[in-house]
GROMACS .gro file of C-alpha atoms in nm:
model
  264
    1MET     CA    1  -2.016  -0.449  -1.338
    2VAL     CA    2  -2.090  -0.807  -1.232
    3GLY     CA    3  -2.154  -0.722  -0.868
    4GLU     CA    4  -2.369  -0.411  -0.910
    5ASP     CA    5  -2.694  -0.441  -0.709
    6ILE     CA    6  -2.598  -0.799  -0.620
    7TYR     CA    7  -2.286  -0.765  -0.406
    8PHE     CA    8  -2.294  -0.388  -0.360
    9PRO     CA    9  -2.532  -0.096  -0.430
   10GLY     CA   10  -2.524   0.042  -0.781
   11ASP     CA   11  -2.653   0.382  -0.669
   12PRO     CA   12  -2.352   0.612  -0.599
   13ASP     CA   13  -2.525   0.797  -0.314
   14VAL     CA   14  -2.625   0.475  -0.137
   15MET     CA   15  -2.277   0.333  -0.193
   16ARG     CA   16  -2.108   0.643  -0.054
   17TYR     CA   17  -2.333   0.645   0.254
   18ASN     CA   18  -2.259   0.277   0.326
   19LEU     CA   19  -1.887   0.333   0.286
   20GLN     CA   20  -1.885   0.643   0.507
   21GLN     CA   21  -2.062   0.449   0.780
   22ALA     CA   22  -1.833   0.144   0.751
   23PHE     CA   23  -1.510   0.344   0.767
   24ARG     CA   24  -1.639   0.565   1.049
   25GLU     CA   25  -1.742   0.265   1.260
   26SER     CA   26  -1.431   0.054   1.193
   27PRO     CA   27  -1.215   0.035   1.508
   28VAL     CA   28  -0.898  -0.036   1.306
   29THR     CA   29  -0.622   0.222   1.334
   30SER     CA   30  -0.362   0.304   1.072
   31GLU     CA   31  -0.082   0.048   1.078
   32ASP     CA   32   0.099   0.139   0.754
   33ALA     CA   33   0.064  -0.225   0.646
   34ALA     CA   34   0.209  -0.298   0.303
   35VAL     CA   35  -0.009  -0.609   0.262
   36THR     CA   36  -0.364  -0.660   0.388
   37VAL     CA   37  -0.633  -0.924   0.335
   38ALA     CA   38  -1.003  -0.848   0.288
   39PRO     CA   39  -1.293  -1.080   0.205
   40PHE     CA   40  -1.502  -1.072  -0.110
   41GLY     CA   41  -1.875  -1.108  -0.065
   42ALA     CA   42  -2.197  -0.912  -0.042
   43TYR     CA   43  -2.136  -0.574   0.123
   44ARG     CA   44  -2.395  -0.636   0.393
   45HIS     CA   45  -2.154  -0.901   0.526
   46SER     CA   46  -1.807  -0.807   0.397
   47LEU     CA   47  -1.789  -0.426   0.410
   48PRO     CA   48  -1.677  -0.389   0.777
   49TYR     CA   49  -1.385  -0.624   0.706
   50ILE     CA   50  -1.291  -0.448   0.381
   51ALA     CA   51  -1.295  -0.109   0.555
   52GLY     CA   52  -1.069  -0.239   0.832
   53SER     CA   53  -0.819  -0.385   0.587
   54LEU     CA   54  -0.792  -0.061   0.392
   55LYS     CA   55  -0.762   0.153   0.706
   56ALA     CA   56  -0.471  -0.068   0.816
   57MET     CA   57  -0.279   0.051   0.507
   58GLY     CA   58  -0.270   0.404   0.648
   59THR     CA   59  -0.419   0.729   0.529
   60LYS     CA   60  -0.156   0.822   0.269
   61ARG     CA   61  -0.261   0.733  -0.083
   62PRO     CA   62  -0.013   0.487  -0.239
   63ASP     CA   63   0.110   0.519  -0.596
   64ARG     CA   64  -0.060   0.191  -0.685
   65ILE     CA   65  -0.238  -0.108  -0.533
   66ILE     CA   66  -0.174  -0.464  -0.648
   67ILE     CA   67  -0.493  -0.665  -0.601
   68LEU     CA   68  -0.464  -1.044  -0.577
   69ALA     CA   69  -0.783  -1.252  -0.576
   70PRO     CA   70  -0.908  -1.588  -0.700
   71PRO     CA   71  -1.108  -1.635  -1.020
   72ASP     CA   72  -1.467  -1.748  -0.993
   73SER     CA   73  -1.378  -2.107  -1.083
   74ASN     CA   74  -1.147  -2.333  -0.881
   75SER     CA   75  -0.939  -2.418  -1.185
   76ALA     CA   76  -0.564  -2.442  -1.227
   77GLY     CA   77  -0.378  -2.232  -1.482
   78ASP     CA   78  -0.183  -1.910  -1.519
   79VAL     CA   79  -0.223  -1.572  -1.352
   80MET     CA   80  -0.491  -1.383  -1.545
   81LEU     CA   81  -0.444  -1.018  -1.640
   82PRO     CA   82  -0.708  -0.779  -1.777
   83GLU     CA   83  -0.685  -0.608  -2.112
   84SER     CA   84  -0.896  -0.312  -1.997
   85ASP     CA   85  -0.719   0.008  -1.895
   86ARG     CA   86  -0.986   0.102  -1.640
   87PHE     CA   87  -1.218  -0.073  -1.393
   88ALA     CA   88  -1.559   0.077  -1.317
   89THR     CA   89  -1.713   0.135  -0.974
   90PRO     CA   90  -2.033   0.321  -0.877
   91LEU     CA   91  -1.808   0.605  -0.755
   92GLY     CA   92  -1.601   0.635  -1.074
   93THR     CA   93  -1.327   0.444  -1.252
   94LEU     CA   94  -0.986   0.324  -1.135
   95PRO     CA   95  -0.699   0.326  -1.387
   96VAL     CA   96  -0.508   0.005  -1.456
   97GLU     CA   97  -0.129   0.033  -1.468
   98THR     CA   98  -0.109  -0.137  -1.807
   99ASP     CA   99   0.266  -0.082  -1.858
  100THR     CA  100   0.343  -0.278  -1.542
  101LEU     CA  101   0.111  -0.561  -1.646
  102GLU     CA  102   0.291  -0.578  -1.978
  103GLU     CA  103   0.622  -0.601  -1.791
  104LEU     CA  104   0.489  -0.897  -1.592
  105ARG     CA  105   0.389  -1.070  -1.916
  106ARG     CA  106   0.741  -1.019  -2.051
  107ARG     CA  107   0.907  -1.149  -1.735
  108SER     CA  108   0.712  -1.472  -1.689
  109ARG     CA  109   0.515  -1.710  -1.910
  110TYR     CA  110   0.279  -1.768  -1.616
  111PHE     CA  111   0.105  -1.432  -1.674
  112VAL     CA  112  -0.155  -1.427  -1.952
  113ASN     CA  113  -0.430  -1.199  -2.076
  114ASP     CA  114  -0.782  -1.316  -1.994
  115GLU     CA  115  -1.030  -1.034  -2.022
  116ILE     CA  116  -1.329  -1.270  -2.005
  117ALA     CA  117  -1.219  -1.408  -1.667
  118HIS     CA  118  -1.206  -1.051  -1.532
  119LEU     CA  119  -1.541  -0.956  -1.682
  120GLN     CA  120  -1.703  -1.256  -1.512
  121ASN     CA  121  -1.523  -1.209  -1.180
  122HIS     CA  122  -1.651  -1.048  -0.859
  123SER     CA  123  -1.369  -1.119  -0.611
  124ILE     CA  124  -1.172  -0.813  -0.729
  125GLU     CA  125  -1.471  -0.604  -0.829
  126VAL     CA  126  -1.630  -0.598  -0.482
  127LEU     CA  127  -1.314  -0.445  -0.334
  128LEU     CA  128  -1.290  -0.158  -0.579
  129PRO     CA  129  -1.568   0.077  -0.455
  130ALA     CA  130  -1.407   0.082  -0.109
  131VAL     CA  131  -1.062   0.135  -0.262
  132HIS     CA  132  -1.195   0.429  -0.466
  133TYR     CA  133  -1.371   0.578  -0.165
  134TYR     CA  134  -1.071   0.554   0.069
  135PHE     CA  135  -0.780   0.631  -0.165
  136GLY     CA  136  -0.944   0.809  -0.457
  137CYS     CA  137  -0.850   0.738  -0.817
  138VAL     CA  138  -0.547   0.522  -0.735
  139PRO     CA  139  -0.391   0.307  -1.012
  140ILE     CA  140  -0.444  -0.069  -0.969
  141LEU     CA  141  -0.286  -0.393  -1.088
  142PRO     CA  142  -0.569  -0.651  -1.076
  143LEU     CA  143  -0.439  -1.010  -1.086
  144LEU     CA  144  -0.659  -1.320  -1.075
  145ILE     CA  145  -0.462  -1.596  -0.905
  146PRO     CA  146  -0.586  -1.949  -0.989
  147ARG     CA  147  -0.480  -2.277  -0.830
  148LEU     CA  148  -0.101  -2.280  -0.883
  149THR     CA  149   0.151  -2.557  -0.862
  150ILE     CA  150   0.453  -2.511  -0.637
  151ASP     CA  151   0.662  -2.479  -0.955
  152GLN     CA  152   0.442  -2.187  -1.064
  153LEU     CA  153   0.411  -2.012  -0.729
  154THR     CA  154   0.781  -1.928  -0.694
  155PRO     CA  155   0.835  -1.769  -1.040
  156VAL     CA  156   0.505  -1.581  -1.015
  157THR     CA  157   0.614  -1.436  -0.679
  158ASP     CA  158   0.961  -1.355  -0.813
  159ALA     CA  159   0.817  -1.175  -1.116
  160ILE     CA  160   0.595  -0.950  -0.904
  161ALA     CA  161   0.866  -0.885  -0.644
  162SER     CA  162   1.129  -0.798  -0.906
  163ILE     CA  163   0.927  -0.534  -1.089
  164GLN     CA  164   1.107  -0.201  -1.052
  165ILE     CA  165   0.832   0.060  -1.024
  166PRO     CA  166   0.879   0.394  -0.850
  167GLY     CA  167   0.673   0.511  -0.556
  168GLU     CA  168   0.473   0.339  -0.286
  169THR     CA  169   0.300   0.009  -0.358
  170ARG     CA  170   0.039  -0.162  -0.143
  171ILE     CA  171  -0.098  -0.514  -0.186
  172LEU     CA  172  -0.462  -0.599  -0.119
  173VAL     CA  173  -0.549  -0.969  -0.115
  174GLY     CA  174  -0.913  -1.053  -0.178
  175ALA     CA  175  -0.964  -1.383   0.003
  176ASN     CA  176  -1.210  -1.573   0.220
  177LEU     CA  177  -1.080  -1.813   0.483
  178SER     CA  178  -1.323  -2.081   0.368
  179GLY     CA  179  -1.541  -2.160   0.076
  180PHE     CA  180  -1.916  -2.209   0.097
  181ALA     CA  181  -1.953  -2.521   0.314
  182PRO     CA  182  -2.141  -2.669   0.612
  183PRO     CA  183  -2.054  -2.473   0.931
  184ARG     CA  184  -1.815  -2.727   1.086
  185GLU     CA  185  -1.633  -2.783   0.758
  186ALA     CA  186  -1.602  -2.408   0.691
  187GLU     CA  187  -1.469  -2.345   1.042
  188GLY     CA  188  -1.220  -2.630   1.011
  189THR     CA  189  -1.089  -2.494   0.679
  190ALA     CA  190  -1.058  -2.143   0.825
  191ARG     CA  191  -0.861  -2.269   1.125
  192MET     CA  192  -0.622  -2.455   0.897
  193MET     CA  193  -0.571  -2.145   0.681
  194ILE     CA  194  -0.502  -1.929   0.988
  195ARG     CA  195  -0.256  -2.186   1.121
  196LEU     CA  196  -0.085  -2.191   0.783
  197LEU     CA  197  -0.043  -1.812   0.779
  198MET     CA  198   0.066  -1.788   1.142
  199THR     CA  199   0.325  -2.066   1.145
  200ALA     CA  200   0.506  -2.008   0.814
  201ARG     CA  201   0.739  -1.714   0.753
  202GLY     CA  202   0.769  -1.585   0.398
  203THR     CA  203   0.844  -1.857   0.144
  204GLY     CA  204   0.801  -2.122   0.416
  205ILE     CA  205   0.433  -2.125   0.328
  206THR     CA  206   0.513  -2.286  -0.009
  207GLY     CA  207   0.585  -2.629   0.135
  208ASN     CA  208   0.302  -2.608   0.386
  209ILE     CA  209   0.032  -2.535   0.130
  210ALA     CA  210   0.132  -2.846  -0.064
  211THR     CA  211   0.021  -3.058   0.233
  212PHE     CA  212  -0.325  -2.898   0.250
  213GLU     CA  213  -0.570  -3.168   0.141
  214ASN     CA  214  -0.855  -2.950   0.015
  215PRO     CA  215  -0.762  -2.580   0.026
  216PRO     CA  216  -1.017  -2.311  -0.067
  217ARG     CA  217  -0.960  -2.124  -0.392
  218SER     CA  218  -0.843  -1.824  -0.187
  219ALA     CA  219  -0.539  -2.024  -0.068
  220TRP     CA  220  -0.320  -1.922  -0.360
  221PRO     CA  221  -0.371  -1.543  -0.349
  222LEU     CA  222  -0.327  -1.571   0.029
  223ALA     CA  223   0.001  -1.761  -0.013
  224LEU     CA  224   0.125  -1.515  -0.275
  225GLY     CA  225   0.043  -1.214  -0.058
  226HIS     CA  226   0.203  -1.385   0.242
  227ILE     CA  227   0.531  -1.435   0.054
  228LEU     CA  228   0.531  -1.083  -0.090
  229ALA     CA  229   0.481  -0.941   0.261
  230GLY     CA  230   0.829  -1.073   0.345
  231GLU     CA  231   0.977  -1.258   0.638
  232THR     CA  232   1.005  -0.946   0.855
  233THR     CA  233   0.627  -0.909   0.885
  234ARG     CA  234   0.367  -1.102   1.080
  235PRO     CA  235  -0.004  -1.138   0.997
  236HIS     CA  236  -0.240  -0.982   1.251
  237ILE     CA  237  -0.605  -1.079   1.244
  238LEU     CA  238  -0.796  -0.752   1.284
  239SER     CA  239  -1.141  -0.910   1.285
  240ARG     CA  240  -1.298  -1.244   1.201
  241GLY     CA  241  -1.650  -1.378   1.163
  242ASN     CA  242  -1.881  -1.628   0.999
  243PHE     CA  243  -2.194  -1.564   0.803
  244GLU     CA  244  -2.458  -1.803   0.687
  245THR     CA  245  -2.585  -1.784   0.332
  246GLU     CA  246  -2.761  -1.987   0.069
  247TYR     CA  247  -2.632  -2.099  -0.267
  248GLU     CA  248  -2.830  -2.295  -0.524
  249GLY     CA  249  -3.084  -2.390  -0.258
  250ASN     CA  250  -2.829  -2.514  -0.002
  251ALA     CA  251  -2.751  -2.345   0.330
  252GLY     CA  252  -2.389  -2.301   0.429
  253THR     CA  253  -2.127  -2.083   0.596
  254VAL     CA  254  -1.837  -1.870   0.474
  255VAL     CA  255  -1.562  -1.744   0.709
  256PHE     CA  256  -1.436  -1.386   0.664
  257ALA     CA  257  -1.138  -1.207   0.815
  258SER     CA  258  -0.954  -0.879   0.794
  259ILE     CA  259  -0.577  -0.933   0.818
  260ALA     CA  260  -0.283  -0.688   0.816
  261TYR     CA  261   0.085  -0.776   0.782
  262ILE     CA  262   0.276  -0.569   1.036
  263ARG     CA  263   0.654  -0.547   1.070
  264GLY     CA  264   0.811  -0.705   1.374
   0.00000   0.00000   0.00000
């Protein structure tokens, strides 16, 4: 696990205690949201937001969770799928719905296997301990969403939306509202992302994102989740905050939010 003892505790007992506390203290009530957004980052900063996003999905365990998150690099390319049939967490493993991933590969040339990208990635991994704690051993479809062109975004969305799989599916988007940047720049990026989500219904976000001069790498999983939520839902910001951190000797800010797509 890339994030063990860096982004989250590797000790199962410590992890379970932290999760119990975060879910108990979260003020979010069950909203039965089909799509939610949670940040990826060190648990000391991100866990309250992750707990709120999962609680907004409701208490009933879904049949699967599709997880959309950016790769570690800000590169363009195709949607990256894992080859592994299980993902590890300190609380146990989560099974990957490999048959559905294979169906996505058959339906669109924009889905490719890239096990190395998943092994090096933390944006999905940091969400999984909380998923395991809240829903148990639920099957997952982990998809790394890179920087996509408008021509890619539509067929990728169509491929995911057209998959005929029985049961209840939830979508969890791992995304930060800004990248690591000076405070004013991070806040400005976050405000633009929020405006983008709040003013565009469904596929309307496709044209808007093309006008974004310097979007964060989370913009594409956010846009994909926004479209998959459908035009009958609206994003509700459950909580939002900034935290200051240091990267390669430079101080900066990242903006987090917990978002739920609610019908009406």
